[in-house]
Coordinates of C-alpha atoms (C1' of nucleotides) in Angstrom, one line a residue:
Chain A
M23 CA -22.2 -82.7 78.3
N24 CA -22.7 -80.3 75.5
L25 CA -24.4 -80.3 72.2
S26 CA -21.2 -79.3 70.5
Q27 CA -19.5 -82.3 72.0
V28 CA -22.3 -84.5 70.8
K29 CA -21.9 -83.0 67.3
L30 CA -18.2 -83.6 67.5
L31 CA -18.8 -87.3 68.0
I32 CA -21.0 -87.4 64.9
E33 CA -18.5 -85.6 62.8
L34 CA -15.6 -87.8 64.0
N35 CA -17.6 -90.7 62.9
R36 CA -18.3 -89.1 59.5
N37 CA -14.6 -88.2 59.1
Q38 CA -12.9 -91.5 59.9
F39 CA -12.0 -90.3 63.4
N40 CA -10.0 -87.4 62.1
L41 CA -10.2 -84.7 64.6
S42 CA -8.9 -82.0 62.3
A43 CA -11.5 -82.8 59.7
A44 CA -14.3 -83.1 62.3
S45 CA -13.3 -79.7 63.8
D46 CA -13.3 -78.1 60.3
A47 CA -16.8 -79.5 59.8
L48 CA -17.9 -77.7 63.0
H49 CA -16.1 -74.5 62.0
I50 CA -13.9 -74.5 65.0
V51 CA -10.1 -74.8 65.1
Q52 CA -8.7 -78.3 65.6
S53 CA -7.4 -77.5 69.1
A54 CA -10.8 -76.7 70.3
G55 CA -12.0 -80.0 69.0
T56 CA -9.3 -81.9 70.9
R57 CA -10.3 -80.0 74.0
Q58 CA -14.0 -80.7 73.7
L59 CA -13.3 -84.4 73.1
K60 CA -11.0 -84.5 76.1
L61 CA -13.6 -82.8 78.3
L62 CA -16.3 -85.2 77.2
E63 CA -14.2 -88.3 77.9
E64 CA -13.2 -86.8 81.2
E65 CA -16.8 -86.2 82.2
L66 CA -17.9 -89.7 81.2
N67 CA -14.6 -91.0 82.6
L68 CA -14.0 -93.4 79.8
A69 CA -12.3 -93.7 76.4
L70 CA -14.7 -93.1 73.6
F71 CA -12.0 -93.9 71.0
E72 CA -9.4 -96.4 70.4
R73 CA -6.0 -94.7 70.0
K74 CA -2.8 -95.5 68.3
G75 CA -0.5 -93.2 70.1
K76 CA -2.2 -89.8 69.7
R77 CA -4.3 -90.7 66.6
L78 CA -7.8 -91.9 66.9
T79 CA -8.4 -95.2 65.1
G80 CA -12.0 -96.0 65.9
F81 CA -14.7 -96.1 68.5
T82 CA -14.4 -98.2 71.6
E83 CA -17.3 -100.6 72.2
T84 CA -18.8 -98.2 74.7
G85 CA -18.0 -95.3 72.4
L86 CA -20.1 -96.9 69.7
K87 CA -23.1 -97.3 72.0
I88 CA -22.7 -93.6 73.0
L89 CA -22.5 -92.6 69.3
Q90 CA -25.8 -94.2 68.7
Q91 CA -27.4 -92.2 71.4
A92 CA -25.6 -89.1 70.2
E93 CA -27.2 -89.6 66.8
K94 CA -30.6 -89.7 68.4
M95 CA -29.9 -86.5 70.3
L96 CA -29.0 -84.7 67.1
L97 CA -31.8 -86.1 65.2
A98 CA -34.2 -84.8 67.8
Q99 CA -32.5 -81.4 67.7
D100 CA -32.8 -81.3 63.9
N101 CA -36.4 -82.1 64.3
I102 CA -36.9 -79.1 66.6
Y103 CA -35.5 -76.8 63.9
A104 CA -37.6 -78.6 61.3
I105 CA -40.7 -78.0 63.4
A106 CA -39.8 -74.3 63.7
L107 CA -39.3 -74.1 60.0
D108 CA -42.5 -75.8 59.3
F109 CA -44.2 -73.3 61.6
H110 CA -42.8 -70.3 59.8
Q111 CA -43.1 -71.3 56.2
P112 CA -45.7 -74.0 55.7
Q113 CA -46.4 -72.5 52.4
S114 CA -42.9 -72.9 51.0
A115 CA -42.8 -76.5 52.1
H116 CA -41.3 -79.2 50.0
L117 CA -42.5 -82.8 49.8
K118 CA -39.6 -85.1 48.7
I119 CA -40.6 -88.4 47.4
A120 CA -38.2 -91.1 46.3
C121 CA -39.6 -93.9 44.1
T122 CA -39.0 -96.1 41.1
H123 CA -40.1 -95.3 37.6
T124 CA -43.2 -97.5 37.7
Q125 CA -44.5 -95.8 40.8
A126 CA -43.7 -92.3 39.5
K127 CA -45.4 -92.9 36.2
Y128 CA -48.3 -95.2 37.0
F129 CA -49.1 -94.8 40.7
L130 CA -48.2 -91.3 41.8
P131 CA -50.0 -89.1 39.3
K132 CA -53.5 -89.5 40.6
K133 CA -52.3 -89.3 44.2
L134 CA -50.4 -86.1 43.5
V135 CA -53.4 -84.6 41.8
A136 CA -55.3 -85.2 45.0
F137 CA -52.5 -84.0 47.1
K138 CA -52.0 -80.8 45.2
R139 CA -55.7 -80.1 45.5
S140 CA -55.5 -80.1 49.3
H141 CA -52.0 -78.6 49.6
P142 CA -51.6 -76.3 46.6
K143 CA -48.5 -74.5 47.9
V144 CA -46.4 -77.5 48.7
K145 CA -43.7 -78.1 46.1
V146 CA -43.2 -81.8 45.2
H147 CA -39.9 -83.4 44.3
I148 CA -39.9 -86.9 42.7
E149 CA -36.5 -88.5 42.9
Q150 CA -36.2 -91.7 40.8
G151 CA -33.7 -94.4 41.6
T152 CA -33.2 -98.1 42.3
P153 CA -34.9 -99.5 45.4
K154 CA -31.6 -99.7 47.2
Q155 CA -30.9 -96.0 46.4
L156 CA -34.4 -95.0 47.7
V157 CA -33.7 -96.7 51.0
D158 CA -30.4 -94.9 51.3
W159 CA -31.9 -91.5 50.5
V160 CA -34.6 -92.0 53.2
K161 CA -32.1 -93.1 55.7
Q162 CA -29.9 -90.0 55.0
G163 CA -32.8 -87.7 55.2
Q164 CA -32.4 -86.5 51.6
V165 CA -36.0 -87.4 51.0
D166 CA -39.1 -87.6 53.2
L167 CA -40.2 -91.0 52.1
A168 CA -39.8 -93.8 49.6
I169 CA -42.4 -95.7 47.6
S170 CA -41.3 -99.1 46.4
T171 CA -42.1 -102.7 46.2
E172 CA -38.5 -103.8 47.0
A173 CA -35.7 -103.2 49.5
L174 CA -37.9 -101.4 52.0
D175 CA -38.4 -104.5 54.1
D176 CA -34.6 -105.0 54.3
C177 CA -34.2 -101.9 56.4
E178 CA -35.1 -102.2 60.1
Q179 CA -35.0 -98.5 60.8
L180 CA -37.8 -97.7 58.3
T181 CA -41.4 -97.6 59.2
K182 CA -43.3 -99.3 56.4
I183 CA -47.0 -99.0 55.5
D184 CA -48.7 -100.9 52.7
C185 CA -49.9 -98.9 49.7
Y186 CA -51.5 -101.4 47.4
S187 CA -51.1 -104.9 46.0
W188 CA -50.7 -105.8 42.3
H189 CA -49.8 -108.6 40.0
H190 CA -47.4 -109.0 37.1
V191 CA -48.8 -109.4 33.6
L192 CA -47.5 -110.8 30.4
V193 CA -47.5 -108.4 27.5
V194 CA -47.1 -109.6 23.9
P195 CA -47.8 -108.1 20.5
N196 CA -51.4 -108.6 19.3
H197 CA -51.8 -111.9 17.4
H198 CA -48.8 -113.4 19.2
H199 CA -48.7 -117.2 19.2
L200 CA -48.9 -117.3 23.0
I201 CA -52.4 -115.9 22.9
D202 CA -53.9 -119.0 21.2
G203 CA -52.1 -121.9 22.7
P204 CA -52.6 -123.2 26.3
L205 CA -50.8 -120.9 28.7
N206 CA -48.3 -122.1 31.2
L207 CA -44.9 -121.2 32.5
A208 CA -43.1 -123.6 30.1
A209 CA -44.8 -122.0 27.1
I210 CA -43.7 -118.5 28.3
A211 CA -40.1 -119.7 28.8
D212 CA -39.9 -120.7 25.2
Y213 CA -39.7 -117.0 24.2
P214 CA -37.1 -114.4 25.0
I215 CA -38.2 -112.5 28.1
L216 CA -38.0 -108.8 28.6
T217 CA -38.4 -107.6 32.2
Y218 CA -37.1 -105.5 35.0
M219 CA -33.5 -105.2 36.3
A220 CA -32.6 -107.3 39.4
G221 CA -34.0 -105.8 42.5
M222 CA -36.7 -103.8 40.8
T223 CA -40.5 -104.1 40.8
G224 CA -40.7 -107.7 41.9
Q225 CA -38.2 -109.1 39.4
G226 CA -36.7 -111.5 41.9
K227 CA -40.1 -113.2 42.4
I228 CA -40.5 -113.7 38.6
L229 CA -37.2 -115.5 38.1
Q230 CA -37.8 -117.6 41.2
V231 CA -41.1 -118.9 40.1
F232 CA -39.7 -120.1 36.8
K233 CA -36.7 -121.6 38.5
D234 CA -38.9 -123.5 40.9
E235 CA -40.5 -125.1 37.9
G236 CA -37.1 -126.2 36.6
L237 CA -37.3 -123.7 33.8
T238 CA -34.4 -121.4 32.8
L239 CA -35.6 -118.0 31.6
E240 CA -33.8 -116.5 28.6
V241 CA -34.0 -112.9 29.6
D242 CA -33.0 -110.8 26.6
L243 CA -33.5 -107.4 28.1
Y244 CA -33.4 -106.0 31.6
A245 CA -34.8 -102.5 32.1
T246 CA -35.7 -100.2 34.9
D247 CA -38.6 -98.8 32.9
S248 CA -41.9 -100.5 32.0
D249 CA -42.2 -98.3 28.9
V250 CA -38.9 -99.4 27.6
I251 CA -40.0 -103.0 28.0
K252 CA -43.2 -102.4 26.2
D253 CA -41.5 -100.7 23.3
Y254 CA -39.1 -103.6 22.8
V255 CA -42.1 -106.0 23.0
R256 CA -43.6 -104.0 20.2
L257 CA -40.4 -104.3 18.2
G258 CA -40.7 -108.1 18.4
F259 CA -37.8 -108.7 20.8
G260 CA -39.8 -111.1 22.9
V261 CA -42.5 -111.2 25.5
G262 CA -42.6 -108.8 28.5
I263 CA -43.4 -109.4 32.1
I264 CA -44.2 -106.1 33.8
A265 CA -46.4 -104.7 36.5
E266 CA -50.1 -104.6 35.8
M267 CA -50.4 -100.9 36.6
A268 CA -47.9 -100.1 33.8
I269 CA -50.6 -101.0 31.2
D270 CA -52.4 -98.0 29.7
S271 CA -55.6 -99.4 28.2
K272 CA -55.7 -96.5 25.6
L273 CA -52.1 -96.3 24.6
D274 CA -51.3 -100.0 24.7
K275 CA -54.0 -101.2 22.3
D276 CA -51.3 -102.8 20.1
L277 CA -50.3 -105.1 23.0
T278 CA -52.2 -108.0 24.4
V279 CA -52.1 -108.3 28.2
I280 CA -52.2 -111.7 29.8
D281 CA -53.1 -112.4 33.4
L282 CA -50.3 -114.2 35.3
T283 CA -52.1 -114.5 38.7
P284 CA -52.3 -118.3 38.5
W285 CA -48.5 -118.4 38.6
L286 CA -47.1 -115.3 40.1
S287 CA -48.3 -114.2 43.6
A288 CA -49.1 -110.6 44.4
C289 CA -46.6 -107.9 45.1
T290 CA -47.2 -105.2 47.7
T291 CA -45.9 -101.7 47.2
K292 CA -45.1 -99.9 50.4
V293 CA -44.2 -96.4 51.6
G294 CA -41.2 -96.2 53.9
F295 CA -40.1 -93.4 56.1
L296 CA -38.1 -92.7 59.3
S297 CA -40.5 -92.5 62.2
N298 CA -37.8 -90.8 64.3
R299 CA -37.5 -87.9 62.0
Y300 CA -40.0 -85.1 62.2
L301 CA -42.2 -84.9 59.2
P302 CA -44.5 -81.9 58.7
S303 CA -48.2 -82.6 58.7
F304 CA -48.4 -82.5 54.9
V305 CA -46.1 -85.4 54.7
H306 CA -48.3 -87.4 57.0
D307 CA -51.3 -86.3 54.8
F308 CA -49.5 -87.6 51.8
I309 CA -48.7 -90.9 53.4
E310 CA -52.4 -91.2 54.3
L311 CA -53.3 -90.6 50.7
V312 CA -51.0 -93.2 49.2
T313 CA -51.9 -95.9 51.8
N314 CA -55.6 -95.5 51.3
P315 CA -57.2 -97.1 48.3
S316 CA -58.0 -94.8 45.6
Chain B
M26 CA -29.9 -74.2 71.1
N27 CA -28.6 -75.5 74.3
L28 CA -29.0 -78.6 76.4
S29 CA -30.0 -76.5 79.4
Q30 CA -32.7 -74.8 77.4
V31 CA -34.0 -78.2 76.4
K32 CA -34.0 -79.3 80.1
L33 CA -35.8 -76.1 80.9
L34 CA -38.7 -77.1 78.6
I35 CA -38.9 -80.5 80.2
E36 CA -39.0 -79.0 83.7
L37 CA -41.5 -76.4 82.6
N38 CA -43.8 -79.2 81.5
R39 CA -43.2 -81.0 84.8
N40 CA -44.0 -77.9 86.8
Q41 CA -47.1 -76.7 85.2
F42 CA -45.3 -74.0 83.2
N43 CA -44.0 -72.4 86.4
L44 CA -40.7 -70.8 85.5
S45 CA -39.7 -70.3 89.1
A46 CA -40.2 -73.9 89.9
A47 CA -38.6 -75.1 86.7
S48 CA -35.5 -72.9 87.4
D49 CA -35.3 -74.3 90.9
A50 CA -35.3 -77.8 89.5
L51 CA -32.3 -76.9 87.4
H52 CA -30.5 -75.2 90.3
I53 CA -30.4 -71.8 88.6
V54 CA -32.1 -68.6 89.7
Q55 CA -35.4 -67.8 88.1
S56 CA -34.1 -64.9 86.1
A57 CA -31.7 -67.2 84.4
G58 CA -34.6 -69.4 83.5
T59 CA -36.5 -66.5 82.0
R60 CA -33.5 -65.5 80.0
Q61 CA -32.9 -69.0 78.6
L62 CA -36.5 -69.4 77.6
K63 CA -36.4 -66.0 75.9
L64 CA -33.2 -66.9 74.1
L65 CA -34.7 -70.2 72.9
E66 CA -37.9 -68.6 71.7
E67 CA -35.9 -65.9 69.9
E68 CA -33.7 -68.5 68.2
L69 CA -36.6 -70.5 67.0
N70 CA -38.5 -67.3 66.4
L71 CA -41.8 -68.6 67.8
A72 CA -43.7 -68.7 71.0
L73 CA -43.3 -72.1 72.7
F74 CA -45.8 -71.1 75.4
E75 CA -49.3 -69.6 75.6
R76 CA -49.1 -66.6 77.9
K77 CA -51.6 -64.7 80.0
G78 CA -49.8 -61.4 80.4
K79 CA -46.4 -62.5 81.8
R80 CA -47.5 -65.9 83.1
L81 CA -47.1 -69.1 81.1
T82 CA -50.3 -71.0 80.9
G83 CA -49.4 -73.9 78.6
F84 CA -47.6 -75.0 75.5
T85 CA -48.5 -73.7 72.1
E86 CA -49.3 -76.4 69.4
T87 CA -45.8 -76.0 68.0
G88 CA -44.3 -75.9 71.5
L89 CA -45.9 -79.2 72.3
K90 CA -44.3 -80.8 69.2
I91 CA -41.0 -79.4 70.2
L92 CA -41.4 -80.7 73.7
Q93 CA -41.7 -84.2 72.4
Q94 CA -38.4 -83.9 70.5
A95 CA -36.9 -82.3 73.6
E96 CA -37.9 -85.3 75.6
K97 CA -36.2 -87.5 73.0
M98 CA -33.0 -85.5 73.3
L99 CA -32.8 -85.8 77.0
L100 CA -33.7 -89.4 77.0
A101 CA -30.8 -90.0 74.6
Q102 CA -28.6 -87.9 76.9
D103 CA -29.6 -89.9 79.9
N104 CA -28.9 -93.0 78.0
I105 CA -25.3 -91.8 77.4
Y106 CA -24.8 -91.4 81.1
A107 CA -26.4 -94.8 81.7
I108 CA -24.0 -96.3 79.2
A109 CA -21.1 -94.7 81.0
L110 CA -22.3 -95.9 84.3
D111 CA -22.8 -99.4 82.9
F112 CA -19.3 -99.3 81.7
H113 CA -17.9 -98.4 85.1
Q114 CA -19.8 -100.5 87.5
P115 CA -21.4 -103.4 85.6
Q116 CA -21.0 -105.4 88.9
S117 CA -23.2 -103.1 91.0
A118 CA -25.9 -103.3 88.4
H119 CA -29.6 -103.6 89.3
L120 CA -32.2 -105.4 87.3
K121 CA -35.6 -103.9 88.0
I122 CA -38.6 -106.1 87.1
A123 CA -42.2 -105.1 87.5
C124 CA -44.8 -107.9 87.4
T125 CA -47.9 -109.3 88.8
H126 CA -48.1 -111.7 91.7
T127 CA -48.7 -114.7 89.5
Q128 CA -45.6 -114.0 87.4
A129 CA -43.4 -113.3 90.4
K130 CA -44.4 -116.5 92.2
Y131 CA -44.9 -119.0 89.4
F132 CA -43.0 -117.8 86.4
L133 CA -40.0 -115.8 87.5
P134 CA -38.3 -118.1 90.0
K135 CA -36.8 -120.6 87.6
K136 CA -35.8 -117.7 85.2
L137 CA -34.1 -115.8 88.0
V138 CA -32.2 -118.9 89.1
A139 CA -30.8 -119.1 85.6
F140 CA -30.2 -115.4 85.4
K141 CA -28.3 -115.3 88.7
R142 CA -26.1 -118.2 87.5
S143 CA -24.9 -116.2 84.5
H144 CA -25.0 -112.8 86.3
P145 CA -24.2 -113.4 89.9
K146 CA -23.4 -109.8 90.8
V147 CA -26.6 -108.2 89.4
K148 CA -29.1 -107.3 92.1
V149 CA -32.7 -108.0 91.3
H150 CA -35.7 -106.0 92.2
I151 CA -39.2 -107.4 91.8
E152 CA -41.9 -104.7 92.0
Q153 CA -45.4 -106.1 92.2
G154 CA -48.4 -104.2 91.1
T155 CA -51.5 -104.2 88.9
P156 CA -50.9 -104.4 85.1
K157 CA -51.7 -100.7 84.7
Q158 CA -49.2 -99.8 87.4
L159 CA -46.5 -101.9 85.7
V160 CA -47.0 -100.1 82.5
D161 CA -46.7 -96.7 84.3
W162 CA -43.5 -97.8 86.0
V163 CA -41.9 -98.8 82.8
K164 CA -42.9 -95.6 81.0
Q165 CA -41.5 -93.5 83.9
G166 CA -38.3 -95.5 83.9
Q167 CA -38.7 -96.7 87.4
V168 CA -38.2 -100.3 86.3
D169 CA -36.4 -101.8 83.3
L170 CA -39.2 -104.0 82.2
A171 CA -42.7 -105.3 83.0
I172 CA -43.9 -108.9 82.7
S173 CA -47.7 -109.2 82.4
T174 CA -50.5 -110.7 80.5
E175 CA -52.6 -107.5 80.5
A176 CA -52.3 -103.8 79.8
L177 CA -49.0 -104.0 77.9
D178 CA -50.7 -104.1 74.6
D179 CA -52.6 -100.9 75.4
C180 CA -49.3 -98.9 75.4
E181 CA -48.0 -97.9 72.0
Q182 CA -44.6 -96.8 73.3
L183 CA -43.7 -100.2 74.8
T184 CA -41.9 -102.8 72.8
K185 CA -43.5 -106.2 73.6
I186 CA -42.2 -109.7 73.2
D187 CA -44.1 -112.8 73.9
C188 CA -42.9 -114.9 76.9
Y189 CA -45.2 -117.9 76.9
S190 CA -48.8 -118.9 76.5
W191 CA -51.0 -120.6 79.1
H192 CA -54.6 -121.4 79.9
H193 CA -56.9 -120.9 82.8
V194 CA -57.9 -123.9 84.9
L195 CA -60.7 -124.6 87.2
V196 CA -59.8 -125.6 90.7
V197 CA -62.2 -127.2 93.1
P198 CA -61.8 -129.2 96.3
N199 CA -61.3 -132.9 95.8
H200 CA -64.6 -134.9 95.5
H201 CA -66.4 -131.8 94.4
H202 CA -69.7 -132.4 92.5
L203 CA -68.3 -130.8 89.3
I204 CA -65.8 -133.5 88.9
D205 CA -68.3 -136.2 88.2
G206 CA -71.0 -134.5 86.2
P207 CA -70.6 -133.4 82.6
L208 CA -68.6 -130.2 82.4
N209 CA -69.7 -127.1 80.6
L210 CA -69.8 -123.4 81.2
A211 CA -73.4 -123.5 82.5
A212 CA -72.4 -126.2 85.1
I213 CA -69.6 -124.0 86.3
A214 CA -71.8 -120.9 86.5
D215 CA -74.0 -122.7 89.0
Y216 CA -71.3 -122.3 91.7
P217 CA -69.9 -119.2 93.3
I218 CA -66.8 -118.2 91.4
L219 CA -63.5 -117.1 92.8
T220 CA -61.1 -115.4 90.4
Y221 CA -58.8 -112.5 89.7
M222 CA -59.5 -108.8 90.0
A223 CA -60.5 -106.9 86.9
G224 CA -57.6 -106.3 84.6
M225 CA -55.5 -109.0 86.1
T226 CA -54.2 -112.3 84.6
G227 CA -56.8 -112.6 81.8
Q228 CA -59.8 -112.0 84.0
G229 CA -61.6 -110.0 81.4
K230 CA -61.5 -113.0 79.0
I231 CA -63.1 -115.2 81.6
L232 CA -66.1 -113.0 82.2
Q233 CA -66.5 -112.4 78.5
V234 CA -66.7 -116.1 77.6
F235 CA -69.5 -116.7 80.1
K236 CA -71.3 -113.6 79.0
D237 CA -71.2 -114.7 75.4
E238 CA -73.0 -117.8 76.5
G239 CA -75.7 -115.8 78.1
L240 CA -74.5 -116.8 81.6
T241 CA -74.0 -114.4 84.5
L242 CA -71.2 -115.4 86.7
E243 CA -71.7 -115.0 90.4
V244 CA -68.2 -113.9 91.4
D245 CA -67.9 -114.1 95.2
L246 CA -64.3 -113.2 95.5
Y247 CA -61.9 -111.1 93.4
A248 CA -58.3 -111.4 94.3
T249 CA -54.9 -110.3 92.8
D250 CA -53.3 -113.4 94.2
S251 CA -53.7 -117.0 92.9
D252 CA -52.8 -118.3 96.4
V253 CA -55.6 -116.4 98.1
I254 CA -58.1 -117.8 95.5
K255 CA -56.8 -121.4 96.1
D256 CA -57.1 -121.0 99.9
Y257 CA -60.7 -119.8 99.7
V258 CA -61.5 -122.7 97.4
R259 CA -60.2 -125.0 100.1
L260 CA -62.5 -123.3 102.6
G261 CA -65.5 -124.1 100.4
F262 CA -66.3 -120.6 99.2
G263 CA -66.8 -121.8 95.6
V264 CA -64.8 -122.8 92.6
G265 CA -61.7 -121.0 91.4
I266 CA -60.6 -120.0 88.0
I267 CA -56.9 -119.3 87.9
A268 CA -53.9 -119.5 85.7
E269 CA -52.6 -123.0 85.1
M270 CA -49.0 -122.1 86.2
A271 CA -50.3 -121.2 89.6
I272 CA -50.9 -124.9 90.4
D273 CA -48.2 -126.6 92.4
S274 CA -48.6 -130.3 91.9
K275 CA -47.1 -131.1 95.3
L276 CA -48.7 -128.5 97.5
D277 CA -52.1 -128.6 95.9
K278 CA -52.9 -132.2 96.2
D279 CA -56.1 -131.3 98.1
L280 CA -57.4 -129.5 95.0
T281 CA -58.6 -131.0 91.7
V282 CA -57.6 -129.1 88.6
I283 CA -59.9 -129.2 85.6
D284 CA -58.8 -128.2 82.1
L285 CA -60.7 -125.3 80.6
T286 CA -59.1 -125.2 77.2
P287 CA -62.3 -126.2 75.4
W288 CA -63.9 -123.0 76.6
L289 CA -61.2 -120.5 77.3
S290 CA -58.7 -119.5 74.7
A291 CA -55.0 -119.2 75.6
C292 CA -53.5 -116.1 77.2
T293 CA -50.0 -114.8 76.3
T294 CA -47.7 -113.3 78.9
K295 CA -45.4 -110.7 77.5
V296 CA -42.4 -108.7 78.5
G297 CA -42.6 -105.0 77.8
F298 CA -39.9 -102.3 77.8
L299 CA -39.0 -99.0 76.4
S300 CA -36.8 -99.5 73.3
N301 CA -35.7 -95.9 73.3
R302 CA -34.2 -96.2 76.7
Y303 CA -30.7 -97.7 77.0
L304 CA -30.8 -101.0 78.8
P305 CA -27.6 -102.6 79.9
S306 CA -26.7 -105.8 78.2
F307 CA -27.7 -107.9 81.3
V308 CA -31.3 -106.6 80.8
H309 CA -31.3 -107.8 77.3
D310 CA -29.9 -111.1 78.5
F311 CA -32.8 -111.3 80.9
I312 CA -35.4 -110.5 78.2
E313 CA -33.8 -113.2 76.1
L314 CA -34.2 -115.6 79.0
V315 CA -37.8 -115.0 79.7
T316 CA -38.9 -115.0 76.0
N317 CA -37.2 -118.3 75.3
P318 CA -39.0 -121.4 76.5
S319 CA -36.9 -122.7 79.4
Chain C
dG20 C1' 8.6 -83.4 56.4
dG21 C1' 3.7 -83.3 56.3
dA22 C1' -0.1 -84.4 58.9
dT23 C1' -2.3 -85.0 63.3
dT24 C1' -3.0 -84.4 68.1
dT25 C1' -1.8 -82.1 72.7
dT26 C1' -1.0 -78.3 75.7
dA27 C1' -0.6 -73.3 77.3
dC28 C1' -2.2 -68.7 77.4
dG29 C1' -5.0 -64.6 76.5
dC30 C1' -9.3 -62.9 74.8
dA31 C1' -14.2 -63.1 73.6
dT32 C1' -18.6 -64.8 74.6
dT33 C1' -21.9 -66.8 77.2
dT34 C1' -24.3 -67.5 81.3
dC35 C1' -24.9 -66.8 85.9
dG36 C1' -26.5 -64.3 90.2
dT37 C1' -27.9 -60.1 92.5
dA38 C1' -31.1 -56.8 92.6
dA39 C1' -34.6 -53.8 91.3
dG40 C1' -38.8 -53.3 88.6
dT41 C1' -43.3 -54.9 86.5
dA42 C1' -47.3 -57.6 86.1
dT43 C1' -50.7 -61.2 87.8
dT44 C1' -53.8 -63.3 91.3
Chain D
dA8 C1' -49.7 -58.8 99.7
dA9 C1' -47.9 -62.7 97.6
dT10 C1' -46.5 -64.9 93.7
dA11 C1' -44.6 -64.9 89.1
dC12 C1' -42.1 -62.9 85.4
dT13 C1' -38.7 -59.3 83.1
dT14 C1' -34.8 -56.4 82.8
dA15 C1' -30.1 -54.4 84.0
dC16 C1' -25.5 -54.9 85.4
dG17 C1' -21.3 -56.8 87.1
dA18 C1' -18.8 -61.3 88.0
dA19 C1' -17.7 -66.0 87.0
dA20 C1' -17.3 -69.6 83.8
dT21 C1' -17.0 -71.4 79.5
dG22 C1' -15.1 -71.9 75.0
dC23 C1' -12.5 -70.1 71.2
dG24 C1' -8.2 -68.9 68.6
dT25 C1' -3.2 -68.5 68.3
dA26 C1' 0.9 -70.5 68.8
dA27 C1' 4.3 -73.8 70.1
dA28 C1' 5.4 -78.6 71.2
dA29 C1' 4.9 -83.5 70.7
dT30 C1' 3.8 -87.5 68.1
dC31 C1' 2.7 -90.4 64.1
dC32 C1' 3.4 -92.0 59.2

DNA sequence: GGATTTTACGCATTTCGTAAGTATT
DNA sequence: AATACTTACGAAATGCGTAAAATCC
């Protein structure tokens, strides 16, 4: 067996079993690709691919198992190069974080200040997206880690560590009627609701709680962004349900914040990363930072 | 990079950084080994080994990190060959189990009967040893899995799944004084105790419970084997504390079994294996069998 | 007919082994 | 002196590219 043969398997998988395309990806002529595949199948003495005449149509059952191991081999190889790179230019290192808007704006800043203090030369990238996107980016190795309340748990491959727990709060304009009357879910449901998009920042949990009470929420605005929600609350569109850390006690004096802990259970924000992938020490340092309270 | 270079790293680690020995292990002449190491270090542009003049004395810090990835690469490669082998001769397959005496004699039999029924052609090996040995054997790949109550949890690399929970029982000859009087730990501690060796079958838990009560146990016989303990109980050496599943209601009619659940908490027997290592489907079937209540 | 895979042949590169030389214990 | 590593050189093996043939859609 050969590393180029292993790479060929990966590329065949990426290119819908097209030998020509896979060979191109490896910068060899197509006939060389055919030959290497043939050699590998001969060495293992089994068919890695289903064939329709000469064309490859997919992996065999055994081929699929072998592909999985092939991916592990190449990941480890990539890690070796990453380690070497890390050795040569620790200074020009890049920390790539994927997270949602709420984390980027309200959780990360103080963490990154601390991180920059201990690692002044590391460049930081913050990629924003939906929780599902974050997970994809981590899986594909585009980013080092993802910080999110959602979607991380759905992915088996990711190692997850808790960062912190928090609650949702209700935000209304000052002097809103809800402030005076007795508070309960039914009272809230009387107003148009502004909150997060599906799959973001614990939104599913919010809707579920109202549904369990037999209440239908009239959600008038779905946003990815806590600030957008707050602004439309200011404009009188309705009442907002957002994450508690999205409240800025100085800037949000025109809003009244109402505790929802009696009704909504806590959410836990986590950091997720691929434990198989080599991560430079500064990435581990950063994970340590975000998973330890303040 | 090259698979033979990767193998060379592994062999250098196994052979105390002796290039000649490592080269021998790879069936190449020593000069070829030197050359490959040089090529690899040149490609990565870093020193993998500490050197004293020409001699290699150990891995550098970076070299050690790379060694770990190299081991992952070769493990995945071995897995590919294992998958191919599994494909060609599923019939001549061998299931290698490591466990303690108690598991081999009192837990495995009914499981293996069921396993043999569904996989008649698989040959079964049962390797007995102390819990620590079992863990080593699994880590080194000498066996497919270990079944034990102890030591598995100490090993990070192993994947552990619970098999079943059980309690310790007190065994005494019929008509023993302990049967009539009020039972408590102090009463038991009045007699010489026969039980397992340190590190076996929940022994640590037993001693601890007595110690917590301020009692010192007079252990007159430590054994690895429940049957040995029972026999010496029969001979009047003292009272035995053994695992409940080691009682055979038919063969042990001359012994009285006394429940210890009020004092000793439950033990959990687990199966441990390397999740990185490829295990043929019949091994997974067996794990399923032992982790599901019969 | 265009795209894809297989096979054959010659050339370039890689890697090995032999052998001689250098350093370490 | 024995062991361990490096370097030089020719030989063997591996792997590539070109080109032509076969097959699929």
